[in-house]
XYZ file of C-alpha atoms in Angstrom:
415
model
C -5.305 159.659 80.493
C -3.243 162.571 81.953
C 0.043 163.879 81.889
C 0.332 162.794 85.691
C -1.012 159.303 85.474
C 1.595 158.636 82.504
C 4.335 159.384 84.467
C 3.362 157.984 87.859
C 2.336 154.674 86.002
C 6.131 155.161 84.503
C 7.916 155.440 87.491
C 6.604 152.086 88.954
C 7.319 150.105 86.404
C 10.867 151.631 86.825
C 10.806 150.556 90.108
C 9.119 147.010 89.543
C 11.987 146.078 86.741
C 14.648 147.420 88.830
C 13.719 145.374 92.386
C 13.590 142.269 90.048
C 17.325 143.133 88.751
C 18.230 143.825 92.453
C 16.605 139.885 93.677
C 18.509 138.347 90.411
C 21.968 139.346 91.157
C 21.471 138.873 95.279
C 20.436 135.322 94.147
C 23.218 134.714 91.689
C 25.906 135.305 94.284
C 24.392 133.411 96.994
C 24.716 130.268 94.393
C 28.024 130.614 93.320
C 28.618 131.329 97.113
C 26.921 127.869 98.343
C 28.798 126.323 95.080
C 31.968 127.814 96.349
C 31.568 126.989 99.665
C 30.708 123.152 99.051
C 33.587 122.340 96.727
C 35.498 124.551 99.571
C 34.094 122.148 101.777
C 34.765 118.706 99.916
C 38.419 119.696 99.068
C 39.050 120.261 102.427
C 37.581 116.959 103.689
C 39.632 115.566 101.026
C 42.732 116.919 102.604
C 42.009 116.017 106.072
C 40.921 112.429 105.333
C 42.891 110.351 107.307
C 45.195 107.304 106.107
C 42.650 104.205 104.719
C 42.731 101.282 106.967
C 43.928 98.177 104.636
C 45.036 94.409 105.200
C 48.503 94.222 104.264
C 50.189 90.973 103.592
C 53.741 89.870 102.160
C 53.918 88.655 98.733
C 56.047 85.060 99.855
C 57.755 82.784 98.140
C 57.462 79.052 98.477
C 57.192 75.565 96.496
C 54.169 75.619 95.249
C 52.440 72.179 93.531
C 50.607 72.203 90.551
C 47.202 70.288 90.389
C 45.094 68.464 88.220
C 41.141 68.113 89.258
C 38.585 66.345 88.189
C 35.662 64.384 89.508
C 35.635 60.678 89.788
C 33.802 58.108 90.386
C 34.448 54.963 92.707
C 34.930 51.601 91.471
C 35.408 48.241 92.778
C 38.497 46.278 92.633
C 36.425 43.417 91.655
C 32.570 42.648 91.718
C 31.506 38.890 91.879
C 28.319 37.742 92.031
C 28.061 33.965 93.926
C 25.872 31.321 92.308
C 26.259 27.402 93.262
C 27.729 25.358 90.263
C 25.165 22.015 91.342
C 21.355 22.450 92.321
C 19.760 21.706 95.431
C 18.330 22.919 98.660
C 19.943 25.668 100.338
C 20.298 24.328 103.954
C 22.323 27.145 105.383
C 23.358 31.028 104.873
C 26.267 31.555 106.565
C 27.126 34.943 106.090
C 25.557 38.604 107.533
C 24.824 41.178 105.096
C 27.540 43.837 104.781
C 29.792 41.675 106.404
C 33.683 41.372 105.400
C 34.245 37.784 104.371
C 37.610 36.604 103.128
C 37.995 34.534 100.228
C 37.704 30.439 100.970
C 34.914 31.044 103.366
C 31.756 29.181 103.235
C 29.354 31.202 102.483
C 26.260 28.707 101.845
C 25.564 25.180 101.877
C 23.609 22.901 99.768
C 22.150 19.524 100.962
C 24.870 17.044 99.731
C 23.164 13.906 100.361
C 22.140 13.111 96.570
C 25.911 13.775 95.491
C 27.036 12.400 98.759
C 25.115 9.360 97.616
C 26.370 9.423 93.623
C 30.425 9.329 95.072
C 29.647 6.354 97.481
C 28.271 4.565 94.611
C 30.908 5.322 92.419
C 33.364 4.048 95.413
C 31.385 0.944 95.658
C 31.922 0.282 92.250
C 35.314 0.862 91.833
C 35.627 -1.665 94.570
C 33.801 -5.109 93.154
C 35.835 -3.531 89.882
C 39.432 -3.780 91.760
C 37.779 -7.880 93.232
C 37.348 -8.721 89.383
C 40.750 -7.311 88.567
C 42.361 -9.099 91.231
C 40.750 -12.405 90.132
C 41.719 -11.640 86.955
C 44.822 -11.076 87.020
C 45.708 -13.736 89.428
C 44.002 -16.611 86.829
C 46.099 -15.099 84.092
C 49.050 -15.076 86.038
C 48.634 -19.364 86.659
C 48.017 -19.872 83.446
C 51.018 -17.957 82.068
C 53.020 -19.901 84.359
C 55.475 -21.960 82.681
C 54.336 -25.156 84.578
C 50.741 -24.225 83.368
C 51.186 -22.681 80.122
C 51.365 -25.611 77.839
C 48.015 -26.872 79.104
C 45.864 -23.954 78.107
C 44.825 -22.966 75.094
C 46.656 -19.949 73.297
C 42.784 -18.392 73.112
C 42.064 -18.814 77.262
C 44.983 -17.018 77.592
C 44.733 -14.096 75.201
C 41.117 -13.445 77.223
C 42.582 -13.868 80.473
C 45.351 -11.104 79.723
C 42.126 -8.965 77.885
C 40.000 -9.498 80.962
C 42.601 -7.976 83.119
C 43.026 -5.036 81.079
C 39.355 -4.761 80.952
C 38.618 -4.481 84.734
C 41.771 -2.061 84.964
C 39.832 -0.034 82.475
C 37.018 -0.238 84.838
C 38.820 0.807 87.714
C 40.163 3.641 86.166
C 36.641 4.363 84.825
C 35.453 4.122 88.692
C 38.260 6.659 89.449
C 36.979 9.270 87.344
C 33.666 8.994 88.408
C 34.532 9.440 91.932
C 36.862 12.489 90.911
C 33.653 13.822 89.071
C 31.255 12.983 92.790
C 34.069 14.693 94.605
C 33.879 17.755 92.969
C 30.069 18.119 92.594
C 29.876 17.277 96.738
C 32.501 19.879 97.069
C 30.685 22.528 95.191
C 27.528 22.034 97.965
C 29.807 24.202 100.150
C 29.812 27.884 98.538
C 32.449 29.731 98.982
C 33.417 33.416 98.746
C 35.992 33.613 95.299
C 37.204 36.953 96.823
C 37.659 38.752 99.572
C 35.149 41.651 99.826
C 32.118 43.272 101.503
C 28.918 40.875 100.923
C 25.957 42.778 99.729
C 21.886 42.150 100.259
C 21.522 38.391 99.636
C 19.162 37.027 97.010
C 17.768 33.976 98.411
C 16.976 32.763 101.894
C 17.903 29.101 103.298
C 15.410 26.827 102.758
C 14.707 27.581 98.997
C 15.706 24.875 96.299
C 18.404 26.652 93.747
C 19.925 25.657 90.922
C 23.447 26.225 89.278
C 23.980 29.590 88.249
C 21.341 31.073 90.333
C 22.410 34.157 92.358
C 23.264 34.023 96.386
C 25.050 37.426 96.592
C 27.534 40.012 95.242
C 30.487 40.137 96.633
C 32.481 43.177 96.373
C 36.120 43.833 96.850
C 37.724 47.745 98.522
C 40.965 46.910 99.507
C 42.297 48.086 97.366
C 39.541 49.829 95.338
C 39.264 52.062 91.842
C 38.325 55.893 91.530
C 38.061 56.376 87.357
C 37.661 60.346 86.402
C 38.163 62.027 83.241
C 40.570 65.171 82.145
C 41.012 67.757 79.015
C 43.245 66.518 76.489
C 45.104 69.381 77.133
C 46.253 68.223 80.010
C 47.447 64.239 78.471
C 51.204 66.180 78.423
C 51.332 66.718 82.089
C 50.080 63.817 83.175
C 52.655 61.671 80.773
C 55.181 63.709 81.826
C 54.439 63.349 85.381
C 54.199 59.448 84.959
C 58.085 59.492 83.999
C 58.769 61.202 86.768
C 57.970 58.809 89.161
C 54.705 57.993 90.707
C 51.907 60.501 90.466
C 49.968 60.591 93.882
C 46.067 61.409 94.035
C 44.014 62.716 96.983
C 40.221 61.705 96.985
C 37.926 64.834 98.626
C 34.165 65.162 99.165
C 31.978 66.618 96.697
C 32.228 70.192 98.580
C 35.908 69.965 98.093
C 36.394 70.566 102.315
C 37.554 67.166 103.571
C 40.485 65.353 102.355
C 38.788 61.076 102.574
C 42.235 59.749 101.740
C 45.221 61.478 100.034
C 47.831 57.556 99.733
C 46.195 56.998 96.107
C 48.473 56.918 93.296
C 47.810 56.984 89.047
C 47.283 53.221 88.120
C 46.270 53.802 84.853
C 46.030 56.325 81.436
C 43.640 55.042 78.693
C 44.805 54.852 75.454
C 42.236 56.768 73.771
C 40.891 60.717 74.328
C 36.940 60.537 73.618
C 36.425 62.759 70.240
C 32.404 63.566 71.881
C 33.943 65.496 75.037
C 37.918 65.916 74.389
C 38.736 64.058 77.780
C 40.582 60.884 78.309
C 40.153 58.753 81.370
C 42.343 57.913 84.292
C 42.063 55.102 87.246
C 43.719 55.911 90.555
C 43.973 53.149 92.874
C 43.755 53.437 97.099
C 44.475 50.947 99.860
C 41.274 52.095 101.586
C 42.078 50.592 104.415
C 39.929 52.561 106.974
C 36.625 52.123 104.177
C 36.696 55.871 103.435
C 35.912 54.995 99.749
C 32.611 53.104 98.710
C 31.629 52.276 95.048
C 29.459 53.887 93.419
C 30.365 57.253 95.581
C 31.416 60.522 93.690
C 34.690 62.558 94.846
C 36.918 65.242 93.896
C 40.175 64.053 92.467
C 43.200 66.313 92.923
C 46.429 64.895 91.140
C 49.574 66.695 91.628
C 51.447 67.150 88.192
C 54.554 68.530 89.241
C 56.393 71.513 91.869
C 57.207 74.866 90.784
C 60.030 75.563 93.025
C 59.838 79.161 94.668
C 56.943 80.738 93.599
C 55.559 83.957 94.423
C 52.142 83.262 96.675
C 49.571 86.290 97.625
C 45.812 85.686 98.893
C 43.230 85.200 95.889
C 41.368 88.493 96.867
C 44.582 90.960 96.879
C 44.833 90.456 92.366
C 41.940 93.161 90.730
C 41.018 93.303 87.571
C 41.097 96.036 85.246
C 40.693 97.309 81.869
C 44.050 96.424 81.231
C 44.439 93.422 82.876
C 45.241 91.957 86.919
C 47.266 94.360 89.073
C 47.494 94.528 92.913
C 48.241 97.815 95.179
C 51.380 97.748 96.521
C 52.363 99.588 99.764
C 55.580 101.438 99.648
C 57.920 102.507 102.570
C 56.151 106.021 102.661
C 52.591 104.415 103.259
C 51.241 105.034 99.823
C 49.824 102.741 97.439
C 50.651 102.268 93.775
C 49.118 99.913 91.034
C 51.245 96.989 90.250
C 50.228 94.848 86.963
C 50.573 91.380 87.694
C 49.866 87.127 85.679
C 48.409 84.825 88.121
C 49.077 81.081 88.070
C 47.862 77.983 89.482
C 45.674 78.360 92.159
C 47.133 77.728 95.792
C 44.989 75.896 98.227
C 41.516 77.581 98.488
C 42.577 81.383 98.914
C 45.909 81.642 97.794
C 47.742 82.381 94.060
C 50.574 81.910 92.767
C 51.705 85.213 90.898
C 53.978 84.504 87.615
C 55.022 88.040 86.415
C 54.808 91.689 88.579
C 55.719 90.300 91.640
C 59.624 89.021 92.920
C 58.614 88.089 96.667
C 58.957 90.389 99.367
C 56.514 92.961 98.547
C 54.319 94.332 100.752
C 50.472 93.724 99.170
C 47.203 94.708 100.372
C 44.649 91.978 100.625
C 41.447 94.131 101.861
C 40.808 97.619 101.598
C 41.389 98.188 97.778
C 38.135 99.558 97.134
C 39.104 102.687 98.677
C 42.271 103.335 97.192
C 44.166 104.577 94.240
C 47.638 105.231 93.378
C 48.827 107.480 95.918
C 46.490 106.869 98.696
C 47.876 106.815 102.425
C 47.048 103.918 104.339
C 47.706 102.218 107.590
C 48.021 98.557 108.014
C 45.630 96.626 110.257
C 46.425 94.412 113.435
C 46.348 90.704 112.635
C 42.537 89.615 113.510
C 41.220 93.519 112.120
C 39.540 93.559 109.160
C 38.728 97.369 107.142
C 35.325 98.425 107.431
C 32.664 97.069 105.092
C 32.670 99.599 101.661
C 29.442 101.615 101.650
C 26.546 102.108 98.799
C 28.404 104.863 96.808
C 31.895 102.257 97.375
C 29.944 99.396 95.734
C 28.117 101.377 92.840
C 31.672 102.202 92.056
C 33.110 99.166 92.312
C 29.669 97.793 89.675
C 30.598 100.186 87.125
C 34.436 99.096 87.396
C 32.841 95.817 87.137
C 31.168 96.653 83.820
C 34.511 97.829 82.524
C 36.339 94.588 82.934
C 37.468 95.332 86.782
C 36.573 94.237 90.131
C 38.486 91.713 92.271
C 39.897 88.268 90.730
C 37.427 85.495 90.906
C 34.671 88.101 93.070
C 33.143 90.656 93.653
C 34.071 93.339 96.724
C 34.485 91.924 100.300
């Protein structure tokens, strides 16, 4: 190759190497220039955010009761089940089922002519009994006379006087069996031993039954039973509330939204805890007088313990959790936010807390919102009947990974 070819071939690579240097750098700074430009951008966005719109709410202070809770079962007062006490044919049901009865009524009849029968006989005999007596007694009464006495023998008389007390021993005798027909006619009327609700009978009229076999159960709700069981734990409360005076009991449904009747009060604390589950039982009693309770039906028991007097109250959702614990934002007077740690207590209601330590009452709290804050923020309380706008994807991926660290919202997850 030539001289001239060497150094044209030279020149263009020169040239080649030295456009690609020129591209690299003109690159370079349009990247850092973007780069620049976008964190340019996001600080200024930053800065010209406007306050976050929050629920704010006071922290209050009122009495706030303590609870127990547990579910129970209902019970009976009493369950009876009605049987004759003397065989026969049933002639008559004279109850509905499901009906109230009250206790004395006649509930069935049995045909009482055979006993009817057995007590006139008995009668009939105590009467030729009381004819022999009165013969008897009036021969031994002339021949004890003294004007008749020394003409009969000292034997006549002896069973004169034993033939009197003989048909007295009869009569007496007749007495008892008439006592004995009375009561068996008696028991041909069944009657209710309680007052209660009659259930689904077990035999129609016209059947022949015998004594002991079942008519129906009777069962008694006013007043009526609800049994439930609570933690040992909680035996100290309870006794302690017992000294107090008496402890009073609301029955709800199962979903906890509908007081059935709150005029129940503690009847009764066994007198053992169960070592299998650590609970010991309790029976409330209720007038149930408007049949809100049935037996056999499950409810929610809620027992109040005691009153702590003055409490500090704040909705549920305002307490997080963090890494270090519960804490709520408070707002101050310049519209900014800062972390408060706080100890919740007994729950109050269904959305309210009581708050133990971090709070005194007074406080200004924010209820909604906190997923967009942190200590410092600005924010701007909503109108009663406003709620803050729902927090987005990025708000809620946040809010998981605070999860994962132990945060989040007390008893929830972001609403």
């Amino acid at each position: 190759m030539s001289r001239f070819w060497k150094i044209v071939l030279l020149v263009v690579a020169v040239l080649v190497v030295g456009f690609i240097g020129v591209r690299m750098l003109g690159g370079g700074k349009k990247g850092n220039a973007d780069t620049t430009a976008a964190s340019a951008g996001k600080e200024g966005q930053e800065r010209n955010a406007g306050p976050v719109p929050v629920t704010v709410v006071d922290a209050a202070r009122q009495d706030v009761p303590v609870y127990a809770s547990a579910l129970g079962t209902v019970a009976a007062m009493n369950t009876v089940t009605v049987s004759p006490q003397v065989g026969g044919q049933l002639i008559s049901i004279n109850f509905k089922e499901g009906q109230e009865v009250q206790k004395g009524d006649v509930l069935a009849q049995i045909d009482p002519r055979t006993l009817q029968a057995s007590f006139d006989e008995a009668a009939a005999a105590k009467r030729q009994n009381q004819a022999q007596l009165a013969t008897a007694r009036s021969n031994y009464q002339r021949s004890n006379s003294p004007e008749y006495r020394q003409y009969v023998a000292k034997t006549d008389l002896d069973t004169q006087r034993n033939q009197v007390a003989q048909f007295e021993s009869a009569v007496a005798a007749n007495d008892a069996s008439m006592r004995a027909a009375q009561v068996q006619l008696q028991y041909t009327k069944v009657t209710a031993p309680i007052s209660g609700i009659a259930g689904i009978r077990a035999v129609d009229a016209g059947n022949i039954v015998s004594a002991g076999t079942a008519l129906v159960t009777l069962t008694q709700i006013h007043p009526i039973h609800v049994v439930f069981n609570l933690p040992e734990r909680q035996l100290p409360d309870v006794r302690q509330a017992q000294k107090a005076g008496p402890v009073t009991i609301a029955a709800l449904d199962r979903n906890d939204s509908h007081v059935l009747t709150d005029g129940g009060t503690l009847d009764v604390v066994d007198n053992q805890i169960s070592s299998d589950s650590g609970t010991f039982r309790a029976r409330a009693l209720f007038n149930n007088s408007d049949n809100s309770l049935w037996p056999g039906q499950f409810v929610n028991v809620r027992m109040q313990l005691r009153t702590i007097a003055g409490g500090v109250v704040i909705p549920t959702q305002a307490v997080m959790r963090g890494p270090d614990g519960e804490y709520v934002y408070i707002v101050k007077p310049d519209s900014t936010v800062a972390m408060q740690t706080v100890k919740s207590g007994v729950e109050v209601g269904d959305s309210n807390v009581q708050i133990t330590e971090g709070l005194k009452g007074g406080e200004r709290v924010v209820s909604e919102g906190q997923f967009r804050l942190k200590p410092g923020s600005k924010v701007t309380a909503l109108k009663p009947g406003e709620t803050p706008a729902p927090p987005t994807d990025a708000e809620l991926k946040a809010a998981a990974q605070q999860d994962k660290g132990g945060g989040g919202r007390r008893g929830g997850g972001p609403r």
